[in-house]
Every structure is written in structure tokens, then in C-alpha cells.
PDB file of C-alpha atoms in Angstrom:
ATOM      1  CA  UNK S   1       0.000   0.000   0.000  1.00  0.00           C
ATOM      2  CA  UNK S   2       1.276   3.530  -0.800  1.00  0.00           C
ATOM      3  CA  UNK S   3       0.037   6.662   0.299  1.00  0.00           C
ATOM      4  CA  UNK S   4       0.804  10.343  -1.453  1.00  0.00           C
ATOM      5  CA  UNK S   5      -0.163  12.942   0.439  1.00  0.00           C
ATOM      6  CA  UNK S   6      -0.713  16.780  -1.247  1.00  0.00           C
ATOM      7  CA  UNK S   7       1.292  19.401   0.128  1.00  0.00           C
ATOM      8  CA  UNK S   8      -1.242  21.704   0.701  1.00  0.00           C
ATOM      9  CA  UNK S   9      -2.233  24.359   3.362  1.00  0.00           C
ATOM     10  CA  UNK S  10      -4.812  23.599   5.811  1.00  0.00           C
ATOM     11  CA  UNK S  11      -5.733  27.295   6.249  1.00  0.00           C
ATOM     12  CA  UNK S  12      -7.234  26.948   2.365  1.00  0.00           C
ATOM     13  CA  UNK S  13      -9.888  24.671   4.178  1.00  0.00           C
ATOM     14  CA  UNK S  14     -11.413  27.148   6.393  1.00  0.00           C
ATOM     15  CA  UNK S  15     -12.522  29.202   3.426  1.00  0.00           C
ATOM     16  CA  UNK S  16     -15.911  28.823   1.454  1.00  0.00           C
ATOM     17  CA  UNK S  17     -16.066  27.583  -1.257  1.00  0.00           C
ATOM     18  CA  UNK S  18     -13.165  24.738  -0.521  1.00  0.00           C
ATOM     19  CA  UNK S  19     -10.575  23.810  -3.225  1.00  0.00           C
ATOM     20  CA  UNK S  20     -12.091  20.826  -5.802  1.00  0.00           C
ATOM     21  CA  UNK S  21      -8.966  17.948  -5.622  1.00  0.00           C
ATOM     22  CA  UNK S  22      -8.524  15.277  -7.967  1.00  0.00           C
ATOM     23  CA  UNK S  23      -6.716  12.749  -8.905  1.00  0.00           C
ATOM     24  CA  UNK S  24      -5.623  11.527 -12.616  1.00  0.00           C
ATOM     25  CA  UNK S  25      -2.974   8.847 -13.540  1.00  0.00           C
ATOM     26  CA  UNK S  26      -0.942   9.736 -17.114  1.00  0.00           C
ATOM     27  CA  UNK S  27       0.604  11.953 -18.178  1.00  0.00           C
ATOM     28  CA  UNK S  28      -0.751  15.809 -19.567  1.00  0.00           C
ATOM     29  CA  UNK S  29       0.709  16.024 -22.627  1.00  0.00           C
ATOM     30  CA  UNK S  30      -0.091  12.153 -23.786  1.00  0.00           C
ATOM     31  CA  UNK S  31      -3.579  11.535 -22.024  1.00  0.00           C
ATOM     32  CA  UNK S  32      -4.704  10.722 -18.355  1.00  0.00           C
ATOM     33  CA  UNK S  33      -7.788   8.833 -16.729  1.00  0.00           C
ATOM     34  CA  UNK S  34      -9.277  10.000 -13.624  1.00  0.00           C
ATOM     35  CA  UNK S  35      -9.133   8.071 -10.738  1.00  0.00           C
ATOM     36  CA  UNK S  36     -12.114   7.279  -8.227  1.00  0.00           C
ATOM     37  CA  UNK S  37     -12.721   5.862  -4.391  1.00  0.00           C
ATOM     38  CA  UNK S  38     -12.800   1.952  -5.132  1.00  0.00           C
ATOM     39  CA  UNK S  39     -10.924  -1.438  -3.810  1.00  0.00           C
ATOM     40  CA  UNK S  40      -7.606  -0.286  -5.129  1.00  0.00           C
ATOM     41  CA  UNK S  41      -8.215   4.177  -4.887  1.00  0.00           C
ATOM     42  CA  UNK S  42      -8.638   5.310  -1.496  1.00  0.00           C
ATOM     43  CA  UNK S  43      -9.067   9.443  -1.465  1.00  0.00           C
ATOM     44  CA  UNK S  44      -9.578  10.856   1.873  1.00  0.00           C
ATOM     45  CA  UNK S  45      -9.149  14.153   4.014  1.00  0.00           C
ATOM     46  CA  UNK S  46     -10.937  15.924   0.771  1.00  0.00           C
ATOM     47  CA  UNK S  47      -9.152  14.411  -1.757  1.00  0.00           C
ATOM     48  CA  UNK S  48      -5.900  15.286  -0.042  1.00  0.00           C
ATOM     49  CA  UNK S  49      -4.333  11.915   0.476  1.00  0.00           C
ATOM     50  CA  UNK S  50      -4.321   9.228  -2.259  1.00  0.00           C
ATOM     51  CA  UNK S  51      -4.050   5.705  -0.922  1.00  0.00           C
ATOM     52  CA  UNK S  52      -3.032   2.832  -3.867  1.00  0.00           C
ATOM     53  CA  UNK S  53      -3.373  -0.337  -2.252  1.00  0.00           C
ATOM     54  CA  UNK S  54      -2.427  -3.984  -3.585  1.00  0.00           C
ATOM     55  CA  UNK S  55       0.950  -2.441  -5.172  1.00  0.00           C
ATOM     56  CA  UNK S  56       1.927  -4.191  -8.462  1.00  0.00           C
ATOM     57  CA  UNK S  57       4.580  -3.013 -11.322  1.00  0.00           C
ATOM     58  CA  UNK S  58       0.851  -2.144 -13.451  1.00  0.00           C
ATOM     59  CA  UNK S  59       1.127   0.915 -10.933  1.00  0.00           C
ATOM     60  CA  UNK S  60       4.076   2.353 -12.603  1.00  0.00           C
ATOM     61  CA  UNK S  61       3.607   5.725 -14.213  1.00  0.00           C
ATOM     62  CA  UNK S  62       2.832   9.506 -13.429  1.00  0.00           C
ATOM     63  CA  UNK S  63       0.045  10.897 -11.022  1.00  0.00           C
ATOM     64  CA  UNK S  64      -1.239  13.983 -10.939  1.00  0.00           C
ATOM     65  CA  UNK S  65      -3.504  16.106  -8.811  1.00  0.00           C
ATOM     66  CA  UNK S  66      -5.365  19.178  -9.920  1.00  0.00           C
ATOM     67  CA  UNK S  67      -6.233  21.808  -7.072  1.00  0.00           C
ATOM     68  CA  UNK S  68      -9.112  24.193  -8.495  1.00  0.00           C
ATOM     69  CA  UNK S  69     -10.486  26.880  -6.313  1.00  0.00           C
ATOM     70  CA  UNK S  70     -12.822  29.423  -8.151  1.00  0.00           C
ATOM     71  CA  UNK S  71     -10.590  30.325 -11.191  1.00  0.00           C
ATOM     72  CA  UNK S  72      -7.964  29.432 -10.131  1.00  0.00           C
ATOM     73  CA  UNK S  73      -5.960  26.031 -10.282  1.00  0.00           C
ATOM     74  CA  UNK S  74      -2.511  24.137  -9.215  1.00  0.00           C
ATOM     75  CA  UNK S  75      -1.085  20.698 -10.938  1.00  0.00           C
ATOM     76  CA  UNK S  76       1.300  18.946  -9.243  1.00  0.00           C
ATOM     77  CA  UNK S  77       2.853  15.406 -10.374  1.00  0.00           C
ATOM     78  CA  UNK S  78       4.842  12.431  -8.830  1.00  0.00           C
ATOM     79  CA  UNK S  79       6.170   9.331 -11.127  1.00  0.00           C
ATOM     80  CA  UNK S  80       5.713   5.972  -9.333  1.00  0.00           C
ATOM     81  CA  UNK S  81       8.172   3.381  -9.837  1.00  0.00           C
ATOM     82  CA  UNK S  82       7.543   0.024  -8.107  1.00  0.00           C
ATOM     83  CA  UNK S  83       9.758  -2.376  -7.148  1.00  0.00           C
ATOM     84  CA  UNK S  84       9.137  -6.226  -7.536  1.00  0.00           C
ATOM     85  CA  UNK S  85      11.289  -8.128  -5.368  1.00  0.00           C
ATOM     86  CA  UNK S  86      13.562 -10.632  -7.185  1.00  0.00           C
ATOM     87  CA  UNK S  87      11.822 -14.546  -6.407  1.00  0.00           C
ATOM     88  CA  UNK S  88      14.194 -17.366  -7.846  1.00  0.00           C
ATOM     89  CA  UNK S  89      11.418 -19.697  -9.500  1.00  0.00           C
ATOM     90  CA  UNK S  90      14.015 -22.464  -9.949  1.00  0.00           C
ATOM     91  CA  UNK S  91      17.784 -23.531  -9.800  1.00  0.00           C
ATOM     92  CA  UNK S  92      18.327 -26.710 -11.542  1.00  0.00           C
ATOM     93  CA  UNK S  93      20.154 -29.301 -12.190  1.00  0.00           C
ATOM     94  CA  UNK S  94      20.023 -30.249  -8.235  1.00  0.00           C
ATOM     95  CA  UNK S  95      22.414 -32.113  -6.220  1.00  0.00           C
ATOM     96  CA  UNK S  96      24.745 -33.504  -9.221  1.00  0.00           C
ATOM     97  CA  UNK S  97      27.435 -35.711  -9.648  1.00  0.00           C
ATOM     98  CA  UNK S  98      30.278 -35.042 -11.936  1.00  0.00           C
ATOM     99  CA  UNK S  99      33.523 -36.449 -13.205  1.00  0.00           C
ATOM    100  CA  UNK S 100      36.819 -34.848 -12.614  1.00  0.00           C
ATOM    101  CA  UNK S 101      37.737 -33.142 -15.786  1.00  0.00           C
ATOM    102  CA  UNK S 102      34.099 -32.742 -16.815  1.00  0.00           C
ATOM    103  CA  UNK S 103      31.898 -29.103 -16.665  1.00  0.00           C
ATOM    104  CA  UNK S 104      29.079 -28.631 -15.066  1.00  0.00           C
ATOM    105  CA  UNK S 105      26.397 -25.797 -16.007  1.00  0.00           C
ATOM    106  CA  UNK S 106      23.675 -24.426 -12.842  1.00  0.00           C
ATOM    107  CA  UNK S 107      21.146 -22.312 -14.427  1.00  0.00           C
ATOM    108  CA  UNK S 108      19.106 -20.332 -11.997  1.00  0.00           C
ATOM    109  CA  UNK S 109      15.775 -18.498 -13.076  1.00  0.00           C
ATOM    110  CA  UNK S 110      14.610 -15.197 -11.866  1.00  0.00           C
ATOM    111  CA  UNK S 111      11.760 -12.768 -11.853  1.00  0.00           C
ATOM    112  CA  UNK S 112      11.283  -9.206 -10.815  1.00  0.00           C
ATOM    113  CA  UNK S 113      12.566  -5.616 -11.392  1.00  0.00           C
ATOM    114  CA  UNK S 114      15.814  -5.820 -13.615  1.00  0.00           C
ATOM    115  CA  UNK S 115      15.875  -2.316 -14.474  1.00  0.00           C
ATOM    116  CA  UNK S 116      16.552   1.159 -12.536  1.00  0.00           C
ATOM    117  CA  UNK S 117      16.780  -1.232  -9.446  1.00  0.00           C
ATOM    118  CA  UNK S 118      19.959  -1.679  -9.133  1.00  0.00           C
ATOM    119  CA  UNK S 119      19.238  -5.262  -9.716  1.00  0.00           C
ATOM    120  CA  UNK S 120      22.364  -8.181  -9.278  1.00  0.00           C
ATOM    121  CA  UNK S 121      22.962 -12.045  -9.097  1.00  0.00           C
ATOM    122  CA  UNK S 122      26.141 -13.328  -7.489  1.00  0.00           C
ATOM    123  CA  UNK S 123      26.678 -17.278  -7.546  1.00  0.00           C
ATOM    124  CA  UNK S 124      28.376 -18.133  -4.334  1.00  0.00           C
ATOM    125  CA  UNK S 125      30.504 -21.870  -3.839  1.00  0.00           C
ATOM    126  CA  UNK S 126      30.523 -22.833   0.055  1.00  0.00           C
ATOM    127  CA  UNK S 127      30.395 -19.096   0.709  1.00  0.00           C
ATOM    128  CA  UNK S 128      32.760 -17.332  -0.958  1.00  0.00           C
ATOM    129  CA  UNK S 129      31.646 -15.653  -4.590  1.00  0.00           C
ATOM    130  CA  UNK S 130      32.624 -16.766  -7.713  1.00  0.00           C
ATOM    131  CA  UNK S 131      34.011 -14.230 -10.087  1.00  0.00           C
ATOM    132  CA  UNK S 132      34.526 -15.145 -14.156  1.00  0.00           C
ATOM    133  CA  UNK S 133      37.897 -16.828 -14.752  1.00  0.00           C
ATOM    134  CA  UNK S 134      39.032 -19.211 -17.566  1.00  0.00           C
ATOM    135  CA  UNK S 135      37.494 -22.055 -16.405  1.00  0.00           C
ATOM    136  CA  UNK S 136      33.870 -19.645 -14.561  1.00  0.00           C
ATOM    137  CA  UNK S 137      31.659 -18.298 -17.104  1.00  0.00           C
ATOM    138  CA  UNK S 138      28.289 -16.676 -16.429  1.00  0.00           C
ATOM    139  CA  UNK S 139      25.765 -15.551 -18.589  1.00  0.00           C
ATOM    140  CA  UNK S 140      21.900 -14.079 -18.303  1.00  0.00           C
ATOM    141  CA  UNK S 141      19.268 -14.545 -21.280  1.00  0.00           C
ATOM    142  CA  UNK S 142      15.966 -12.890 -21.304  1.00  0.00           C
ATOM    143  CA  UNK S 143      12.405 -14.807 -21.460  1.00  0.00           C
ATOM    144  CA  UNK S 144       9.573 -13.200 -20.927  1.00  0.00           C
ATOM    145  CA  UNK S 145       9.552 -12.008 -17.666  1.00  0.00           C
ATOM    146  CA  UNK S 146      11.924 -13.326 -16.215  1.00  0.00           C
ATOM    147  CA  UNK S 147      16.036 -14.308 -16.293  1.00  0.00           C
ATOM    148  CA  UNK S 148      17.949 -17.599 -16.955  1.00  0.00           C
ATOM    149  CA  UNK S 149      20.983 -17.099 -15.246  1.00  0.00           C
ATOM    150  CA  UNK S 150      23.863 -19.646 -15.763  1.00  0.00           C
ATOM    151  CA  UNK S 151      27.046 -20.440 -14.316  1.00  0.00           C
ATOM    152  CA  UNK S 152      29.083 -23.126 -16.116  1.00  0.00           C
ATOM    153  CA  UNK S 153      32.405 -24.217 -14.346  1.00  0.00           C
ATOM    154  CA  UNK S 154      34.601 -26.142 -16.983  1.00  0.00           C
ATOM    155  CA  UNK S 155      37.700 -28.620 -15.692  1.00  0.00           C
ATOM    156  CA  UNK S 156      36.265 -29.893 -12.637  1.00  0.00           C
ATOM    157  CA  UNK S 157      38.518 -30.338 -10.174  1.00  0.00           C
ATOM    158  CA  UNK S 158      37.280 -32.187  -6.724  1.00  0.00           C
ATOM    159  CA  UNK S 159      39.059 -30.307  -4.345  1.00  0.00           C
ATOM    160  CA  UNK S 160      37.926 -27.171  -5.641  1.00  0.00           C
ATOM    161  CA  UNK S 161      34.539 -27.613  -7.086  1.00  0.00           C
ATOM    162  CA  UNK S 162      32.658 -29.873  -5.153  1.00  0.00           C
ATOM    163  CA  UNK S 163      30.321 -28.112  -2.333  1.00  0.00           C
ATOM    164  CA  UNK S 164      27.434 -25.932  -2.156  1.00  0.00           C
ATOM    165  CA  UNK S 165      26.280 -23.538  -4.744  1.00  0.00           C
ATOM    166  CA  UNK S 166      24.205 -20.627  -4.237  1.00  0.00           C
ATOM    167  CA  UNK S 167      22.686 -18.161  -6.332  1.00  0.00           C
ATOM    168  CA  UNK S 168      21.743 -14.480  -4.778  1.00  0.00           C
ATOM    169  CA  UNK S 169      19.525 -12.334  -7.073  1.00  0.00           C
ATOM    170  CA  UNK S 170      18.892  -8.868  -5.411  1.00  0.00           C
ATOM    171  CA  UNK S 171      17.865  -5.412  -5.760  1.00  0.00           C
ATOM    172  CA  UNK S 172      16.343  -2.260  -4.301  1.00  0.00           C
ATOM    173  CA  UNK S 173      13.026  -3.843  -3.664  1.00  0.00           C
ATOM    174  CA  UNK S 174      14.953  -6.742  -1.425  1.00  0.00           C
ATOM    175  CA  UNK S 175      16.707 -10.382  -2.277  1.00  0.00           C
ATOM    176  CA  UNK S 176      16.245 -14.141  -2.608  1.00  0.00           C
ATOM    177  CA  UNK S 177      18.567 -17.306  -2.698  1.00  0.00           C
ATOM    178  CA  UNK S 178      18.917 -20.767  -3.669  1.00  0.00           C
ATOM    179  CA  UNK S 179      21.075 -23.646  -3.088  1.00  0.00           C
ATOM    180  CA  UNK S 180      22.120 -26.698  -4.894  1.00  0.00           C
ATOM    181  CA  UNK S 181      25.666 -29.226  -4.520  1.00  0.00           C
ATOM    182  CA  UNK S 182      27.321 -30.499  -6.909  1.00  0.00           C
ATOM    183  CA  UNK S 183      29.663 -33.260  -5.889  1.00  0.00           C
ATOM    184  CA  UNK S 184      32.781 -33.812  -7.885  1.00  0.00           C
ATOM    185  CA  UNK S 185      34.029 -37.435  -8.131  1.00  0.00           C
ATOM    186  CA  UNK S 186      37.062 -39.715  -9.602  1.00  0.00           C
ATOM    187  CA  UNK S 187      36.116 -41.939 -12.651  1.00  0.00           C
ATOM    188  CA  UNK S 188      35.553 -45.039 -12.062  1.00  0.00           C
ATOM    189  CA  UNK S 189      38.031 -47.637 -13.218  1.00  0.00           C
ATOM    190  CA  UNK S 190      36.260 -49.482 -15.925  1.00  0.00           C
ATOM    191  CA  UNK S 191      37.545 -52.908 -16.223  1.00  0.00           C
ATOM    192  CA  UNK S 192      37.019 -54.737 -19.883  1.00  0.00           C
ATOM    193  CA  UNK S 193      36.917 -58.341 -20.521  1.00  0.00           C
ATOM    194  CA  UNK S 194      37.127 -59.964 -23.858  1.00  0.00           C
ATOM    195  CA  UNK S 195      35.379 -63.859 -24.613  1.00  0.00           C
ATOM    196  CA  UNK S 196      37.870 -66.097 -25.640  1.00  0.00           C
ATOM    197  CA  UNK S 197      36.649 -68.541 -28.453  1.00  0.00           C
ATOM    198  CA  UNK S 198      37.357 -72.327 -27.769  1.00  0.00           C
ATOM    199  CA  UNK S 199      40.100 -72.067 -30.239  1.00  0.00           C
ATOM    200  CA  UNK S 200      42.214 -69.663 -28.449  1.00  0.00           C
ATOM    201  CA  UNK S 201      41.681 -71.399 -25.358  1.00  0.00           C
ATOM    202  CA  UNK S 202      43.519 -74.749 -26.650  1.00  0.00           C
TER     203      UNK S 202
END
């Protein structure tokens, strides 16, 4: 729920007739709608306070409020930006097994504000973060609304790579994190064994 609140003199409301408030969504110059009292408007203390309630990013955009008072009238405006905190829907493959020598590639999926929120994943291994190397490569691609991000470690090496992995996806509007191990083993010695014919046997 947000509230804006007009900056206005109470003195104006102890004269007759009292100032006509209200409230429009949009933009002068391109169109606006008025709004009304409903579920999701709230206008109260005559129109000075606007209460939006249920918050979502549709509420993005530019209010304005028209003071008129006989013939005379003030328009002010305030731009809106919401913030949708950052939800990782999945991060997948979990709990893997890989071969020394062999890559492995986490891909971690995320929703919410990307833009003009100051908006960041960090992969983490055990706890410390991972930063892009020769053998650490990470990537993002766009779907919709939301991110694939991946993180693809080539040259496994047990000692190094096996633990917990963690992705952190954050911005201004708050964070969220997921987990998932990948365990880094030897390869197995595979042992072949060839049928002798009868002949070779003699």
C-alpha cells in the first residue's frame, strides 16, 4: 500500500467555497484517466491523500492532482516506480554428480525488477563468490519475464569444485537465494573383458 499525500495548506480549508482535488494517472501532454474511491483508490481528508493499495509493477507511471479553487488552479505530479522483489522460481540441475575433468552448467531463473533497481545475481561456492575466470563463465538470457541465469564451471577439479552452490539475485526492492551441490568425483576404473573362443583357449 502507498500513500501520497498533497502538500497543501490547511488554512485553504477554512474558506468557502473549498478547493475541488482530484486525482488523474498519465501523463498531460499524452492523455490521463481519472481516478475514483474503489478497492484499489482510497481518497480521503478531501481528496488530499491518495491511498493505492495492492501495489503491483501495473502501478508504474505519473500521477497527478489538480487543485481548483474558483478560477484558479494548481497541478502537481509524482512518477511511481515500483519495485518487484527478485523470487528465484528455480535452480536446476540439483544435487549432481560429476567427473573430474568434466563441466558442469547451474542455471538459476529469476523474476522481478531488472531495471533502474539496481538489480544483481552473485553465484556463491561454500560461501565465498565466484568471479569469471578461464574455467567460470556466467551468462543471463531474457524470457519473458523473467532471467535464466547460468554459471558453467569447466575442468572440474574435486578439491575445488565440489560443495554448495548458491545463487543471490537482489535489488532495491529486497533479495532471494537458492542452493544446490554439486559433488565432484574420480572416474571409475572401468575394467574390460574380452570372450575367448574355444580355439584360443587350446
Amino acid at each position: 500500500m502507498l500513500t501520497i499525500l498533497t502538500n497543501i495548506d490547511n488554512n485553504l480549508f477554512s474558506f468557502r467555497p473549498m478547493p475541488d482535488i482530484t486525482w488523474q494517472k498519465g501523463t498531460l501532454n499524452k492523455g490521463t484517466r481519472n481516478l475514483v474511491n474503489g478497492p484499489k483508490y482510497v481518497m480521503s481528508n478531501f481528496n488530499k491523500r491518495l491511498t493505492i493499495k495492492n501495489l503491483n509493477t501495473a502501478d508504474n507511471g505519473n500521477y497527478v492532482c489538480t487543485i481548483s479553487r474558483a478560477a484558479n488552479s494548481k497541478i502537481h505530479q509524482a512518477t511511481l516506480t515500483v519495485i518487484e522483489t527478485p523470487v528465484i522460481k528455480d535452480l536446476y540441475p540439483a544435487n549432481q554428480v560429476r567427473h573430474i575433468g568434466n563441466f558442469t552448467i547451474l542455471t538459476c531463473m529469476v523474476t522481478g525488477t531488472f531495471s533502474n533497481a539496481r538489480f544483481s545475481v552473485n553465484w556463491y561456492r561454500n560461501g565465498v563468490r565466484l568471479s569469471q575466470s578461464s574455467r567460470i563463465t556466467m551468462r543471463y538470457r531474457t524470457h519473458g519475464g523473467y532471467r535464466n541465469y547460468t554459471l558453467n564451471v569447466t575442468k572440474l577439479n574435486k578439491d575445488v569444485d565440489s560443495g554448495m552452490y548458491q545463487c543471490f539475485a537482489k535489488n532495491d526492492g529486497g533479495e532471494d537465494m537458492a542452493y544446490t551441490a554439486v559433488n565432484v568425483q574420480s572416474k571409475s576404473a572401468q575394467i574390460y573383458i574380452n570372450r575367448l573362443s574355444s580355439s584360443e583357449l587350446l
